[in-house]
Coordinates of C-alpha atoms in Angstrom, one line a residue:
Chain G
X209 CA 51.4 48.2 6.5
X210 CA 53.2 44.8 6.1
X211 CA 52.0 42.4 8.8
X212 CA 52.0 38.6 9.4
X213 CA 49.9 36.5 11.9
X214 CA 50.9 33.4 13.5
X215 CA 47.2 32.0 14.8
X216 CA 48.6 29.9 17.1
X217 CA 50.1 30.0 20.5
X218 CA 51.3 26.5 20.5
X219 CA 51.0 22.8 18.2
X220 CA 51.5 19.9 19.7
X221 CA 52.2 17.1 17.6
X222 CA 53.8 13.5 18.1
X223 CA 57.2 12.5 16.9
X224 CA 56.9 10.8 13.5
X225 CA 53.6 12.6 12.4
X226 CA 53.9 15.4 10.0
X227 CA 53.3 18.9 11.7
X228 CA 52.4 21.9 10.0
X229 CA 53.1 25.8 11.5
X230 CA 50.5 28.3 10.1
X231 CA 51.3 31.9 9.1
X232 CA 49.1 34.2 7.3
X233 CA 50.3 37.4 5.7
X234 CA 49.5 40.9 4.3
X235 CA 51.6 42.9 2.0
X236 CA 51.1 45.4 -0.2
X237 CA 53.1 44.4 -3.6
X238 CA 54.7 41.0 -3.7
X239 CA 55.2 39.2 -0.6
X240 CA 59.0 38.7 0.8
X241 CA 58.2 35.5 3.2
X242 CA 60.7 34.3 6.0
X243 CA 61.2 31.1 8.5
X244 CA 63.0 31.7 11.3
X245 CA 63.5 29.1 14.5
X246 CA 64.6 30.1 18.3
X247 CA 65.6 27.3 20.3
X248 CA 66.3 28.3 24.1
X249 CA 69.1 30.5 25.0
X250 CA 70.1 30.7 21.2
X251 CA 69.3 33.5 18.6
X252 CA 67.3 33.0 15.8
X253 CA 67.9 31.2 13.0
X254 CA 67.1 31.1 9.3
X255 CA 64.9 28.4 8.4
X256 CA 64.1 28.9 4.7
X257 CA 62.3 32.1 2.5
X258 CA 60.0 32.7 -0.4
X259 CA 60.9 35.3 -3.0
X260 CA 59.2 34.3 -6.4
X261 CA 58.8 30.7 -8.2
X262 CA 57.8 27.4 -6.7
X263 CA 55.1 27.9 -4.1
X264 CA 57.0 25.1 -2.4
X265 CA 60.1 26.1 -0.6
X266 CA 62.6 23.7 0.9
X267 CA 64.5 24.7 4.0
X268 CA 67.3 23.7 6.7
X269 CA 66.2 21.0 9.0
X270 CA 64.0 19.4 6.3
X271 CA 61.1 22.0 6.5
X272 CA 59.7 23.2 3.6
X273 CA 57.1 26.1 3.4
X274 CA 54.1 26.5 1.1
X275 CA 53.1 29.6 -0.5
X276 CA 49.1 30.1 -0.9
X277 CA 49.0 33.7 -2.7
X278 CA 44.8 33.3 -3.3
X279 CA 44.9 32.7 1.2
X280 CA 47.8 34.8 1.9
X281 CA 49.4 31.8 3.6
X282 CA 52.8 30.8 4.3
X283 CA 52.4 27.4 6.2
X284 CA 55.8 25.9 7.6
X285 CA 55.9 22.4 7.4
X286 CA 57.6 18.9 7.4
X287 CA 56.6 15.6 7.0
X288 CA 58.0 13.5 10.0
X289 CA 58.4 16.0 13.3
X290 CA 61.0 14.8 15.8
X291 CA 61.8 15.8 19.4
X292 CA 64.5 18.5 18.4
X293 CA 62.0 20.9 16.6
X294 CA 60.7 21.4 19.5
X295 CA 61.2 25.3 19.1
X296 CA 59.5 28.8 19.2
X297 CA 58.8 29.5 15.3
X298 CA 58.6 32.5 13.7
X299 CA 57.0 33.8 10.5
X300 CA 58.4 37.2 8.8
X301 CA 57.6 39.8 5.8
X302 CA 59.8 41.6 4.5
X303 CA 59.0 45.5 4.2
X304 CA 58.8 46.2 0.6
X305 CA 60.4 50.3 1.1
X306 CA 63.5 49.3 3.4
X307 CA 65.5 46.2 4.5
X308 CA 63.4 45.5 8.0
X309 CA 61.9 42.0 8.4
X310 CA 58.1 42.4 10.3
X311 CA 57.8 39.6 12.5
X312 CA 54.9 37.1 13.7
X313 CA 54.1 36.7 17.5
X314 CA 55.6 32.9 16.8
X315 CA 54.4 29.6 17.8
X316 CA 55.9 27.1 20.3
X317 CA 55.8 23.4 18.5
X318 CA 56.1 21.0 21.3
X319 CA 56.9 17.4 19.6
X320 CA 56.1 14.0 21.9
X321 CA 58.1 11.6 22.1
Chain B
X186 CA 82.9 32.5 11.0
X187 CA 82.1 33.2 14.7
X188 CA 78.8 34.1 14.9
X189 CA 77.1 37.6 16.1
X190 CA 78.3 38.3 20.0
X191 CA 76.6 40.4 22.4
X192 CA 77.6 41.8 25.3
X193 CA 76.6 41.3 28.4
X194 CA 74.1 38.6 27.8
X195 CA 72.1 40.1 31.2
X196 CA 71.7 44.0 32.7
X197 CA 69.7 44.3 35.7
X198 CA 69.8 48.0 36.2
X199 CA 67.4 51.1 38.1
X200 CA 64.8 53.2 36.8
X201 CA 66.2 56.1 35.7
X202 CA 70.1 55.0 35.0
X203 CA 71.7 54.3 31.4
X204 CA 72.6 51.3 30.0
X205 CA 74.5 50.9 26.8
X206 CA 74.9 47.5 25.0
X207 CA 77.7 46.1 22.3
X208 CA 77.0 44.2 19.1
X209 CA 79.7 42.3 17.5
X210 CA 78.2 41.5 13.9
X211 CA 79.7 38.4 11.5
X212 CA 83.0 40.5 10.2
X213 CA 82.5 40.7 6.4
X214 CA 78.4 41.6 7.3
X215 CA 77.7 45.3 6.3
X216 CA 74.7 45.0 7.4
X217 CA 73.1 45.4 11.1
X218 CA 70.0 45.4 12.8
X219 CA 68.3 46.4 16.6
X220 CA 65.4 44.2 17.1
X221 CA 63.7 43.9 20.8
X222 CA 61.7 41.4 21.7
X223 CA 59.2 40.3 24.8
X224 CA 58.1 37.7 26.2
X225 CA 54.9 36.4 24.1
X226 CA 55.6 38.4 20.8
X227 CA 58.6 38.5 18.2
X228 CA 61.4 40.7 17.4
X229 CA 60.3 44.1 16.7
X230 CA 62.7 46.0 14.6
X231 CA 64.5 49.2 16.4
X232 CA 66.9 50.6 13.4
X233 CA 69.6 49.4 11.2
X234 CA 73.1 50.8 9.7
X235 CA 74.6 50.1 6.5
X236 CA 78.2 50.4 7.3
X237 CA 78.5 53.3 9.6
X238 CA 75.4 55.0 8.1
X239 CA 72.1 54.4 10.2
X240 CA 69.6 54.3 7.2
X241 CA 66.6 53.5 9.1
X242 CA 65.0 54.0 12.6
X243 CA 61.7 52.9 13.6
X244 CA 59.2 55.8 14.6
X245 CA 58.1 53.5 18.0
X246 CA 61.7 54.2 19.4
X247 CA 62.1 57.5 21.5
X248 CA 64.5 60.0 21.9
X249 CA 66.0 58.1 25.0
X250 CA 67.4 55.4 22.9
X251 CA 70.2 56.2 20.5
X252 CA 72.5 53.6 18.7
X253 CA 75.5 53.8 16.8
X254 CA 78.2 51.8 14.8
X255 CA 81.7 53.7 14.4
X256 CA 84.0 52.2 11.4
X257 CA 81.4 50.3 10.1
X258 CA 82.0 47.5 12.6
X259 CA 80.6 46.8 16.5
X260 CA 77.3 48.6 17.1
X261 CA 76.5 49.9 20.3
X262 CA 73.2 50.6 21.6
X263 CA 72.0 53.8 24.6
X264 CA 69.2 53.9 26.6
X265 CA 69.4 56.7 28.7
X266 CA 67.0 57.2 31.9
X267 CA 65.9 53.5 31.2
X268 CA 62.2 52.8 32.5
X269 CA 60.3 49.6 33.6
X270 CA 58.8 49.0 29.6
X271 CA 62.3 49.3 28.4
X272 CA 62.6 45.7 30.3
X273 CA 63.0 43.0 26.9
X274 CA 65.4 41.3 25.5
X275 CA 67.7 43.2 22.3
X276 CA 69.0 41.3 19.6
X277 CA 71.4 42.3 17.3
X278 CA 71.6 40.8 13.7
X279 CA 73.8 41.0 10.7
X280 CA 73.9 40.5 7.2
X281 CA 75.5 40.8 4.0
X282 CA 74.1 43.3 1.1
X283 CA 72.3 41.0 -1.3
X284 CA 71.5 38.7 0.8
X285 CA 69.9 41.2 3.1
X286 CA 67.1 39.1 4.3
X287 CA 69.2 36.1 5.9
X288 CA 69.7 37.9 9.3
X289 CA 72.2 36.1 11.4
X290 CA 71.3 37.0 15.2
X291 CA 72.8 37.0 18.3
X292 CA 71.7 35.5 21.2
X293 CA 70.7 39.0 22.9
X294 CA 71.0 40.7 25.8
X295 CA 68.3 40.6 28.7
X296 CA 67.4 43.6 30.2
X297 CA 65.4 44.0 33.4
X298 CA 64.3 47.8 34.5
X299 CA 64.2 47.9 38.4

């Protein structure tokens, strides 16, 4: 079965830095990969996704994600964090046999002023 | 472009009662999606209609829950004789065919069991 694992709880991380949200995923067949942000009392929102072609996807927001298919990773990141990401982040997989999305635990990024 | 409504955004209700819940989707969506979530894990997918059809229906959700979309257009979901692990939070999602894997959510509705 299609799974995903976010290792972390939490990342902390000052405004400015770059931050980086790990996801690790298994899939049988090629990997559907999704983004999605939920920011307190609002639903979730689509952050960017990975079908095929550049390992290097660009998202809303100015994330980008980087596709690893020899570590089964999915890393969210962006160079320069500021206070409003401050979100809980979720990684997703797509089930190959139906239309479902399998979601990660997600991660709360906390960004420092 | 409104958004996906749900309705009511909170239920606090008594073992043993029924509570049913409405999903507005995005109107040209034909697309929706169940999901519940609680606290510490993510959305865990509950069924999904295509149009009116319900096409799939996840094999973790019993017989006391039942969901429904007439006309293609607001879903509704039923959980009868509601117990304290039905307490989470359900989120409705829509989407277009073809672009199936952008979900647009709703902001949920919270339930807490008694």
């Amino acid at each position: 079965a299609q799974s995903v694992a976010q290792p972390e709880d939490q990342v902390n991380v000052a405004e400015g830095n770059p931050l980086t949200v790990k996801c690790t995923y298994s899939v049988s067949g090629n990997p559907y990969l999704f983004w999605y942000v939920q920011y307190p009392n609002r639903g979730l929102q689509f952050l960017l996704k990975y079908i095929t072609g550049d390992n290097l996807v660009k998202g809303s927001y100015g994330f980008e994600a980087e596709f690893n298919k020899s570590q089964t990773s999915f890393h969210l990141k962006k160079p320069s964090a500021l206070v409003s990401d401050s979100a809980l982040y979720f990684c997703a997989v797509r089930d190959p046999y139906g239309n479902k999305l399998v979601f990660g635990a997600g991660t709360i990024l906390r960004v420092k002023s | 472009d409104t958004g996906v409504s749900q309705d009511p955004r909170h239920k606090i209700t008594k073992r043993g009662q029924n509570v049913t819940f409405r999903c507005d989707p995005i109107s040209e969506h034909n697309r929706l999606y169940w999901y519940r979530q609680t606290l510490g894990q993510g959305p865990e997918f509950l069924t999904y209609f295509q149009n009116e059809a319900q096409l799939e229906k996840s094999r973790l959700l019993s017989d006391r829950f039942s969901a429904e979309r007439p006309k293609g257009s607001f879903s509704t979901l039923e959980i009868q004789r509601t117990e304290q692990g039905d307490s989470a939070m359900y989120l409705c999602a829509s989407s277009k065919t073809g672009l199936v894997e952008k979900l647009f959510f709703g902001s949920g509705t919270q339930l807490s069991v008694l």
